[in-house]
Coordinates of C-alpha atoms in Angstrom, one line a residue:
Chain A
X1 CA 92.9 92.1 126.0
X2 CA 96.3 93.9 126.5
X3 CA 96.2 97.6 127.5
X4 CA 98.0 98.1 124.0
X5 CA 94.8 96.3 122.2
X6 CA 92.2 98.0 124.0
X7 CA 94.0 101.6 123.9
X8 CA 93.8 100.8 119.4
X9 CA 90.2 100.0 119.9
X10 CA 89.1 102.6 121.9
X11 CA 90.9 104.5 119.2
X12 CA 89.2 103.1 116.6
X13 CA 86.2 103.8 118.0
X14 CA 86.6 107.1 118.6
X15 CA 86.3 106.7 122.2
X16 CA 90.0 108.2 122.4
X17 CA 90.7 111.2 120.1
X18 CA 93.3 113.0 121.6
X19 CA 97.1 112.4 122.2
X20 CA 98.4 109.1 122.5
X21 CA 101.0 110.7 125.3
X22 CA 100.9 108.3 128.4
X23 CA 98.4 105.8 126.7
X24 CA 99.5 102.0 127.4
X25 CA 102.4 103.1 129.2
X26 CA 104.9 100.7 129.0
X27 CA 104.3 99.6 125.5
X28 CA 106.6 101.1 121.9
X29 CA 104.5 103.9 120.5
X30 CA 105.6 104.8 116.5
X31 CA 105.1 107.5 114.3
X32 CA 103.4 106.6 111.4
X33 CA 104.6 107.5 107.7
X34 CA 102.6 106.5 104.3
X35 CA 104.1 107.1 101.0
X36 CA 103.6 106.1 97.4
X37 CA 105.3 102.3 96.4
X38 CA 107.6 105.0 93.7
X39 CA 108.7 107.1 96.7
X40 CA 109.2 104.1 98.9
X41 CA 113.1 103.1 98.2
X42 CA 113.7 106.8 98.5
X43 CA 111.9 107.1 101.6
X44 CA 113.3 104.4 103.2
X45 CA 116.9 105.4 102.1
X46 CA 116.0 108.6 104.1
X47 CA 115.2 107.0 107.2
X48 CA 118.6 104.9 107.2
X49 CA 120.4 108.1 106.6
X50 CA 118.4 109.7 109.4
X51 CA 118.0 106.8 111.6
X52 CA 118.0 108.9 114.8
X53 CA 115.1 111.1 114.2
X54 CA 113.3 108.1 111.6
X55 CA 114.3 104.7 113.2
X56 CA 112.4 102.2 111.3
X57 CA 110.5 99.5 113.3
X58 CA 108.0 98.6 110.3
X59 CA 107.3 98.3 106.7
X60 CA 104.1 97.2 105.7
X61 CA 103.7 95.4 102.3
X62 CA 102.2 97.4 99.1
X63 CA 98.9 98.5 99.8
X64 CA 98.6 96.8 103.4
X65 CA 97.5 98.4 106.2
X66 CA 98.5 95.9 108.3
X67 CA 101.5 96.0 110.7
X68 CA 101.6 92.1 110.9
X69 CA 105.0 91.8 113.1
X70 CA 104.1 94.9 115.5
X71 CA 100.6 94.5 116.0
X72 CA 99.0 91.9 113.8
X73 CA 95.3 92.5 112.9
X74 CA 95.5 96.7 113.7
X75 CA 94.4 99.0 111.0
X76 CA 96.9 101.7 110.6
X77 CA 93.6 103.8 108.8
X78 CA 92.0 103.9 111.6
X79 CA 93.7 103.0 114.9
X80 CA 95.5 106.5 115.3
X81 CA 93.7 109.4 116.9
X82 CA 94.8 111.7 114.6
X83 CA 96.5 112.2 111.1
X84 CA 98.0 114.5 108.7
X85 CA 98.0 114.5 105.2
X86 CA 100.9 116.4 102.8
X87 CA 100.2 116.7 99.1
X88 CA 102.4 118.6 96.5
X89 CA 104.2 120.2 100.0
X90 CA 101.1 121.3 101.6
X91 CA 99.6 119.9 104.7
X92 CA 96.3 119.3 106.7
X93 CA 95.1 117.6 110.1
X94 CA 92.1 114.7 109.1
X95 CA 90.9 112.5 111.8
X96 CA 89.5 110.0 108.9
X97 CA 92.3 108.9 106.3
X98 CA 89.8 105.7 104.5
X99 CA 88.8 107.5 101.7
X100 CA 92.7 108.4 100.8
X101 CA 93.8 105.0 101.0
X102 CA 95.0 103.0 97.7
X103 CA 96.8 100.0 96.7
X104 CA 100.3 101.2 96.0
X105 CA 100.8 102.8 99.7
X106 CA 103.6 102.0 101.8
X107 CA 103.3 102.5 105.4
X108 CA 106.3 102.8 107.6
X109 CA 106.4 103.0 111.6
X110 CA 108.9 104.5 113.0
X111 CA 110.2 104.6 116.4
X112 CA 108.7 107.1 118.8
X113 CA 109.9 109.4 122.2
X114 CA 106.6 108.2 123.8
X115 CA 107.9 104.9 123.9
X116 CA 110.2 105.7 127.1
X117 CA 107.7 107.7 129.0
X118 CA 107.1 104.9 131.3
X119 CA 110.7 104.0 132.3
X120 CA 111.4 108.0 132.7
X121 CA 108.5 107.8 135.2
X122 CA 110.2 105.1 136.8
X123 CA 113.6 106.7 137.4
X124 CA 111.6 110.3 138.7
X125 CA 111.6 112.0 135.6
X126 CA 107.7 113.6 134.8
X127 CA 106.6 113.2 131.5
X128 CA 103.6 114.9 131.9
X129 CA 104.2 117.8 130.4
X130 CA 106.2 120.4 129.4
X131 CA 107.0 118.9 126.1
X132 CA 107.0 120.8 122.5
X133 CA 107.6 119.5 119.2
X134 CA 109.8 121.9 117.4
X135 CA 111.5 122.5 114.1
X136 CA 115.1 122.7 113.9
X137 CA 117.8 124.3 111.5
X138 CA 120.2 120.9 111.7
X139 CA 120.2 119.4 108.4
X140 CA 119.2 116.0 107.3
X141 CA 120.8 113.7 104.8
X142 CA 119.3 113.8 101.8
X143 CA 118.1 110.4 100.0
X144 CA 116.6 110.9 96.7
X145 CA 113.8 113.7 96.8
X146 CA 114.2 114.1 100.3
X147 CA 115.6 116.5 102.5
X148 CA 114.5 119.2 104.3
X149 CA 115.5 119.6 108.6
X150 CA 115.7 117.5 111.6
X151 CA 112.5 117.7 114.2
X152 CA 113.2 117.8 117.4
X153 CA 111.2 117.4 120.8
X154 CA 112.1 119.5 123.6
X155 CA 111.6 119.0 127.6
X156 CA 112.6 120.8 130.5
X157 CA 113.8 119.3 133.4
X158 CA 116.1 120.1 136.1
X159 CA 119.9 119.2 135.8
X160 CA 119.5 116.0 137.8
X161 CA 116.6 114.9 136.0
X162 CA 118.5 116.0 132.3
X163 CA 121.2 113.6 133.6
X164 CA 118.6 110.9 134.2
X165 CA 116.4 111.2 131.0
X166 CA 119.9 110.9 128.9
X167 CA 120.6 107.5 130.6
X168 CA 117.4 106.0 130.5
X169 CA 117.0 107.2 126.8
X170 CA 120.3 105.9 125.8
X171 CA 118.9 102.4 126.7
X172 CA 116.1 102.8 123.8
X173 CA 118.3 103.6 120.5
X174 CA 115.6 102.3 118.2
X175 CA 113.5 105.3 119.6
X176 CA 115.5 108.3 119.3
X177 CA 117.6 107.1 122.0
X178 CA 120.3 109.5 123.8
X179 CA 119.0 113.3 123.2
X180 CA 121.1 115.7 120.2
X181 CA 121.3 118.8 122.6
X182 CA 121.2 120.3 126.0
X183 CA 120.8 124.0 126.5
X184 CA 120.3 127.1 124.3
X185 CA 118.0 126.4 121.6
X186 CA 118.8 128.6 119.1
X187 CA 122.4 126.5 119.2
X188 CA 120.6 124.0 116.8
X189 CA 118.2 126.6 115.5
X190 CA 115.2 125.6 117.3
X191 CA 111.8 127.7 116.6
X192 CA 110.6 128.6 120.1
X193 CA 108.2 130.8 118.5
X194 CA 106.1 128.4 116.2
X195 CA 106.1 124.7 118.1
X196 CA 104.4 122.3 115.8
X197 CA 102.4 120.8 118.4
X198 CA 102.0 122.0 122.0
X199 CA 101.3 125.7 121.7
X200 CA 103.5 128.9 122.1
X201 CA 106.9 127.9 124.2
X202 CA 107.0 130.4 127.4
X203 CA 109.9 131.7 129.0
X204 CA 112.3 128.8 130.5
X205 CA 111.4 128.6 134.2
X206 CA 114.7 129.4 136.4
X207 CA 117.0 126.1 137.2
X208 CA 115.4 124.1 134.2
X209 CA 117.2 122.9 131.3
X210 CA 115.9 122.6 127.5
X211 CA 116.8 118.9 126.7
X212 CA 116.2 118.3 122.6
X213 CA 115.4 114.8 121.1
X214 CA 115.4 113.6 117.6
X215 CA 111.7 113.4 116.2
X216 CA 109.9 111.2 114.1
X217 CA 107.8 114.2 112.8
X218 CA 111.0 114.6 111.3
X219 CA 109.9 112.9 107.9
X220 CA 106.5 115.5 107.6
X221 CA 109.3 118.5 107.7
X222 CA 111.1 116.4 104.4
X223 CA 107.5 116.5 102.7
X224 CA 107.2 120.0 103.0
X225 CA 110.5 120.7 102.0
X226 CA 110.7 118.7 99.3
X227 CA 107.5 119.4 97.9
X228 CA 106.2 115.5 97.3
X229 CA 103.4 115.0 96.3
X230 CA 101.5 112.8 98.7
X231 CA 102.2 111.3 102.3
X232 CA 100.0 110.1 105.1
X233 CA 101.4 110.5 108.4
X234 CA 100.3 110.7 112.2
X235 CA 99.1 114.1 113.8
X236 CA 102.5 115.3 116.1
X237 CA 101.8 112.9 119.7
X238 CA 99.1 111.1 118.1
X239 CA 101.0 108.1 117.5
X240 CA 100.4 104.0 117.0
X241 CA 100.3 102.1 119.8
X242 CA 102.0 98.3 119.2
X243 CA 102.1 95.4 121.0
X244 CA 105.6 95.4 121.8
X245 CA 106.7 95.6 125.2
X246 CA 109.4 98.9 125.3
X247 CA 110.8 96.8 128.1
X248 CA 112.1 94.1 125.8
X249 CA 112.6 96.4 122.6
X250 CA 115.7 98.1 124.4
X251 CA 119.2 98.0 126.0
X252 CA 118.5 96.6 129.1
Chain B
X1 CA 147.0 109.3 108.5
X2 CA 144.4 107.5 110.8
X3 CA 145.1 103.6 111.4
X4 CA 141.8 103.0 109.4
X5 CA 143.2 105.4 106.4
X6 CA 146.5 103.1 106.4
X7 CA 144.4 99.6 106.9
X8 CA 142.3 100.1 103.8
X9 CA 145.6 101.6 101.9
X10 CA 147.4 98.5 102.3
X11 CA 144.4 96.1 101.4
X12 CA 143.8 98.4 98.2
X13 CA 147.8 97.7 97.5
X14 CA 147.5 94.1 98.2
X15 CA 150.1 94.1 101.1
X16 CA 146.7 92.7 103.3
X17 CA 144.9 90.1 101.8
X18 CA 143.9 87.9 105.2
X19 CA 140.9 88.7 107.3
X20 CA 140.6 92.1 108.7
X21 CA 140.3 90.6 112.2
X22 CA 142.6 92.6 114.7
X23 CA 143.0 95.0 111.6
X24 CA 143.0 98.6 112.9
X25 CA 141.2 97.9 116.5
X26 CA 138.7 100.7 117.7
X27 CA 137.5 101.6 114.2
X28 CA 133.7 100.6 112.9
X29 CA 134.2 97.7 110.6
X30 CA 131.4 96.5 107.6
X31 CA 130.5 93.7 106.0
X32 CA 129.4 94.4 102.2
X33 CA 126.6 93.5 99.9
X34 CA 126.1 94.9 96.2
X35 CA 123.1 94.7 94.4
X36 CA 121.7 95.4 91.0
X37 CA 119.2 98.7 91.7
X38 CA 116.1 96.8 90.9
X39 CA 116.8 94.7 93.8
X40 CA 117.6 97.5 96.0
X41 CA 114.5 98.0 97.9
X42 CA 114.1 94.2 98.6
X43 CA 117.1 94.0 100.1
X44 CA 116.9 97.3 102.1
X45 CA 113.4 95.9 103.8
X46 CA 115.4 92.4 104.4
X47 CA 117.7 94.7 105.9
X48 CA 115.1 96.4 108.1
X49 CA 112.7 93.2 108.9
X50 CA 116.4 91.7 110.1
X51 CA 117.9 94.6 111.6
X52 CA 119.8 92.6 114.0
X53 CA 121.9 90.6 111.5
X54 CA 121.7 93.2 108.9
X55 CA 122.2 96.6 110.5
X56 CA 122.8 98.8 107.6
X57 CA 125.2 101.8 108.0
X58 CA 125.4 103.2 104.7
X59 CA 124.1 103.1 101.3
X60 CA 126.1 103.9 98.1
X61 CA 124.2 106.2 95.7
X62 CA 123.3 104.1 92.8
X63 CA 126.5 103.1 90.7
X64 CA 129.2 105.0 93.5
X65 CA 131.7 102.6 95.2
X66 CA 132.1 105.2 97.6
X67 CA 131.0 105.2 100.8
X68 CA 130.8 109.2 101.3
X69 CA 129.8 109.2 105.2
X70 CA 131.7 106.0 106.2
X71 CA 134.6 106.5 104.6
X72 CA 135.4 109.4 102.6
X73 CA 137.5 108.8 99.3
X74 CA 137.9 105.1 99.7
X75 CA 136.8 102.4 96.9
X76 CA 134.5 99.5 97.9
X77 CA 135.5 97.7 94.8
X78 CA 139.5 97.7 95.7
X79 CA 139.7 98.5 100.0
X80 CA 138.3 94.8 101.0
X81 CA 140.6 92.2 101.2
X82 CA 138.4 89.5 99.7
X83 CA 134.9 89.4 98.1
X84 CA 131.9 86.8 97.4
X85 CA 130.7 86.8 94.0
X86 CA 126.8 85.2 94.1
X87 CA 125.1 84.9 90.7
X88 CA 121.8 83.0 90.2
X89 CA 122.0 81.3 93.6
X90 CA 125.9 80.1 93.4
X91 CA 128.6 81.8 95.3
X92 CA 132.5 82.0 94.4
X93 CA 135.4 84.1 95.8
X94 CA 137.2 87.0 94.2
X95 CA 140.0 88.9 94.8
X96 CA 139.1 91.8 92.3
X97 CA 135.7 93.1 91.9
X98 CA 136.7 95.9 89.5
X99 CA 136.1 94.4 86.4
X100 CA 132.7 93.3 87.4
X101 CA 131.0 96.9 89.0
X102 CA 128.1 98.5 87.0
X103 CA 126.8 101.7 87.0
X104 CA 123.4 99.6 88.3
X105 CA 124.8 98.8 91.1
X106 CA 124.3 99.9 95.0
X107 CA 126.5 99.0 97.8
X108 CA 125.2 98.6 101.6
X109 CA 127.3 98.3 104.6
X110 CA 126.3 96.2 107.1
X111 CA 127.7 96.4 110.8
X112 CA 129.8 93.5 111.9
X113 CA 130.9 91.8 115.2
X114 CA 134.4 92.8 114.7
X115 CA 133.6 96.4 115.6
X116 CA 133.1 95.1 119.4
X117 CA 136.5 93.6 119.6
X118 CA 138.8 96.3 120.6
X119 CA 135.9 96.8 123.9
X120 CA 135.8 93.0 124.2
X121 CA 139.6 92.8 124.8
X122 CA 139.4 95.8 126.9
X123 CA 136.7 93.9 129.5
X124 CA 139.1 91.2 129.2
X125 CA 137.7 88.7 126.6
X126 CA 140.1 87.5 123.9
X127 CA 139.3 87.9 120.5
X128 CA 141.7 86.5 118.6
X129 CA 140.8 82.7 118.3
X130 CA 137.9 80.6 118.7
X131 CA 135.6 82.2 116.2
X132 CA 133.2 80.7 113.6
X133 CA 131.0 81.9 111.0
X134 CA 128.1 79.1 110.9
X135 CA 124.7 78.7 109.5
X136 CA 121.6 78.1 111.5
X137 CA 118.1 77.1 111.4
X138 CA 116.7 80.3 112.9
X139 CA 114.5 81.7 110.0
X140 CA 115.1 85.0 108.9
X141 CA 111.5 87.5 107.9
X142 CA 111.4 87.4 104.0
X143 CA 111.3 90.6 101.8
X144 CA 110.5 90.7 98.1
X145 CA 112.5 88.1 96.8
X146 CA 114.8 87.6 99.8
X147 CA 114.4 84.9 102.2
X148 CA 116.7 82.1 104.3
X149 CA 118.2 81.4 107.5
X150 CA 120.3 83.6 110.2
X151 CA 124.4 83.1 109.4
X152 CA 125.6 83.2 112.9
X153 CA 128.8 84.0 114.3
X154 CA 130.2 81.3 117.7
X155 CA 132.6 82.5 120.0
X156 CA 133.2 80.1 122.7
X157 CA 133.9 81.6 126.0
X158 CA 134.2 81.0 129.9
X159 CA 130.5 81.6 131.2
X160 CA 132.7 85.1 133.3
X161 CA 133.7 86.2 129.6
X162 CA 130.0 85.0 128.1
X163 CA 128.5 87.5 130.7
X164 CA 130.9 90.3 130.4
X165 CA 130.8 89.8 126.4
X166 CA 127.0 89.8 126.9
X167 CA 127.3 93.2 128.7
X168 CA 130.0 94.6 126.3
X169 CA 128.2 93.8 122.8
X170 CA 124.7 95.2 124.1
X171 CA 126.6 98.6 124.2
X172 CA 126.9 98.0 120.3
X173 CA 123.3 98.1 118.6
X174 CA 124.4 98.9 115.6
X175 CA 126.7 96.4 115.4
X176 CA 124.5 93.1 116.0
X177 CA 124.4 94.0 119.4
X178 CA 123.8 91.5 122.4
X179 CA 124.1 87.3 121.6
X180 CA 120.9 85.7 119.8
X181 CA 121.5 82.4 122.1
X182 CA 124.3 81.1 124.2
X183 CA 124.7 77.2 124.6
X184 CA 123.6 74.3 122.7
X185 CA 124.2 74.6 119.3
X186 CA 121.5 72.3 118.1
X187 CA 119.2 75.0 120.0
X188 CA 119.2 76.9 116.8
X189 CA 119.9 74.4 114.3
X190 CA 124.0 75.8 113.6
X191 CA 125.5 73.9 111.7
X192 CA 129.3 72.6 113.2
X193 CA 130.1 70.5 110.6
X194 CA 130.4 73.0 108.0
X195 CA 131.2 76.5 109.2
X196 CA 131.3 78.9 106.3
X197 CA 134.4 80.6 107.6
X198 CA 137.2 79.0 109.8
X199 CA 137.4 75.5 109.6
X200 CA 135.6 72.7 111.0
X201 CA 134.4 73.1 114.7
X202 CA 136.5 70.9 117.6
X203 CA 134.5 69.2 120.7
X204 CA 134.1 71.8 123.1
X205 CA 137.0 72.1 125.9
X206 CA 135.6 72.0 129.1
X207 CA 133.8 74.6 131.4
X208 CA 133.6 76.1 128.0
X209 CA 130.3 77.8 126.6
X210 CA 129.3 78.7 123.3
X211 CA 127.8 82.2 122.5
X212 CA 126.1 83.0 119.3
X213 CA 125.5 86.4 117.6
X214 CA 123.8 87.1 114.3
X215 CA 125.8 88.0 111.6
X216 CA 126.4 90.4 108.8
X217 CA 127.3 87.1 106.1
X218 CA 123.0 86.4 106.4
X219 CA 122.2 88.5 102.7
X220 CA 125.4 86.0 101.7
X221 CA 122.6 83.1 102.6
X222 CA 119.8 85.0 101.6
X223 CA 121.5 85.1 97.9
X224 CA 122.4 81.7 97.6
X225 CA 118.6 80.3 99.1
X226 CA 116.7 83.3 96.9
X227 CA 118.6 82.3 93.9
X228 CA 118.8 86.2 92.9
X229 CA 120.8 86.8 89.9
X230 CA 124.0 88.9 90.9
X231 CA 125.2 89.9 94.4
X232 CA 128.6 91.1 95.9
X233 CA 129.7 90.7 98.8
X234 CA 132.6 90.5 101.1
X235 CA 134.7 87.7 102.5
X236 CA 133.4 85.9 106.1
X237 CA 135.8 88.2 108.1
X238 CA 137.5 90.2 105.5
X239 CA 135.3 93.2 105.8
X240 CA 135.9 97.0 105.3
X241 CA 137.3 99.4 107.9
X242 CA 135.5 102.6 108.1
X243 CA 136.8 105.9 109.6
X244 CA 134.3 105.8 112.4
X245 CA 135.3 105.0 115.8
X246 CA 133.3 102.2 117.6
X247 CA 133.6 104.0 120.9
X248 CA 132.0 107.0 119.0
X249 CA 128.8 104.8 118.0
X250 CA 127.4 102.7 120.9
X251 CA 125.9 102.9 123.6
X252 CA 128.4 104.3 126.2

């Protein structure tokens, strides 16, 4: 058993429940996104639009649960920690998403930060914390019913380690790749004051730099702002874990 | 006005009607495929399930030739040199489209090869002969209706210029990126005797290697081996010059 296969069982046996953050290192983490088969064109649309924050690895068939070419034989009901559920523009956290499962959903995995953790680590840069996932005020392209703001996930690190993280991350495009900003949040209109995941952000420690990432909860923000009226998607860090090696999913 | 600007208004004139090879160097060219809307979502999950041969750029709102990011104000239907005209699994050339869009219809753009050139001669790798547009035997994933083989592109190169080449095209992701396979043909079942662009293929010269990338003509296969009823598309090698910048969008 890989450490990918027995991280999805552990999960769905709700041995692991928390974040999914430094999990199977080494292996592409995605963010998860389930809508209706009359919203999927649309949805899809959005992603190509928006393909650094939604970078598609994924698309299941009708109905399937199945990722067959990431990780054959997972259940995307119930190998994620943690989910969250948007109908008619409303959300809620559910740690269970059988019941709301039906035969014209389309599930789409999308490329995740998490994924180059372990080759951060490598080249000195901690990934261990000090991470928020933050709403923006950079818009998105719209596709259809979509729209809404871009996501982001924000670090500190010092300068050296800013200049680090932007090379190694350059090398994994179909996960958010390079970072969108560096410096003063409120440039991009970052929320300090309501992270979605990762509590309150506290003042910026002397000599660190805010370094901003595209973010695949970027497609949750678009169901809230557009107001559709259903959507499964992960829980912000609790993503999918697949069997693909990051290592041979990116630039070497 | 921007080389790009003056390429696509001398194609839309008909003072260009070659290949756009060489045709304003440095700027993001597209291959093209038009499809009736019912077909769209097919096509944009064969798109996604074959990213590397089909990375899409942009697509048209339903019924709009233009290509508002890409290329502001130009006209997919007059600003290629040459088109493809597929219907119900047989192909035939055009020079004029016009008289056969639809208000059905949505238009992708699809990265192409010819975007890494003006970095290829740059590294010192010549561009401007040698070329082929070939089918293979390397099975493309199927979605909806769409299915076939990977159309390949063969450059044949010293094994110094098959390295750097190697190097330079990683940098270009969105672009079909790194080679697929470099050496014997037969490898991946290409097909020499009939290339689908540039005439037959000569023996080898010697101390010379052939590299491989995927390429943006696949959909053209995938229409004539799905039999779907109506597809446009552009020339092997005449595609459509966008306003972007290749140096602007790849990995630097």
């Amino acid at each position: 058993m890989t450490p990918a296969q027995r991280a999805r069982l552990e999960i769905r046996e709700k041995r692991h429940t928390g974040s999914t953050r430094g999990l199977a290192p080494g292996y592409v983490q995605c963010n998860l996104a389930v809508v209706p088969q009359a919203l999927a064109f649309d949805f899809l649309l959005y992603c190509q639009r928006n393909a650094r924050a939604c970078p598609v690895l994924e698309v299941c068939d009708p109905g399937s649960p199945e990722p067959r070419q990431l990780a054959p034989g997972a259940d995307l009901r119930t190998d994620l920690p943690k989910y969250c559920v948007y109908e008619k523009g409303r959300g809620r956290e559910a740690a269970d998403i059988r019941g709301l499962w039906r035969k014209d959903l389309v599930a789409f995995l999308i490329g995740s930060g998490i994924t180059f953790d372990a080759a951060l680590e490598r080249a000195g840069v901690p990934t261990d914390r000090h991470r928020w996932v933050l709403n923006s005020r950079i818009p998105t392209v719209p596709a259809g019913r979509l729209r809404g703001d871009m996501v982001v996930t924000m670090r500190w690190l010092t300068p050296g380690q800013a200049i680090v993280a932007t090379q190694v991350s350059s090398r994994f495009p179909y996960n958010h790749g390079a970072p969108i900003h560096i410096g003063d949040p409120s440039a991009i209109g970052a929320d300090l004051a309501q992270p979605l995941f990762g509590g309150a952000v506290p003042a910026l420690p002397k000599g660190m730099v805010p370094v901003f990432w595209a973010c695949g909860v970027t497609p949750q923000q678009a169901a809230l702002a557009s107001g559709i009226e259903f959507m499964i998607a992960h829980a912000p860090a609790h993503g999918f874990v697949t069997d693909l090696e990051a290592d041979k999913f990116c630039i070497p």
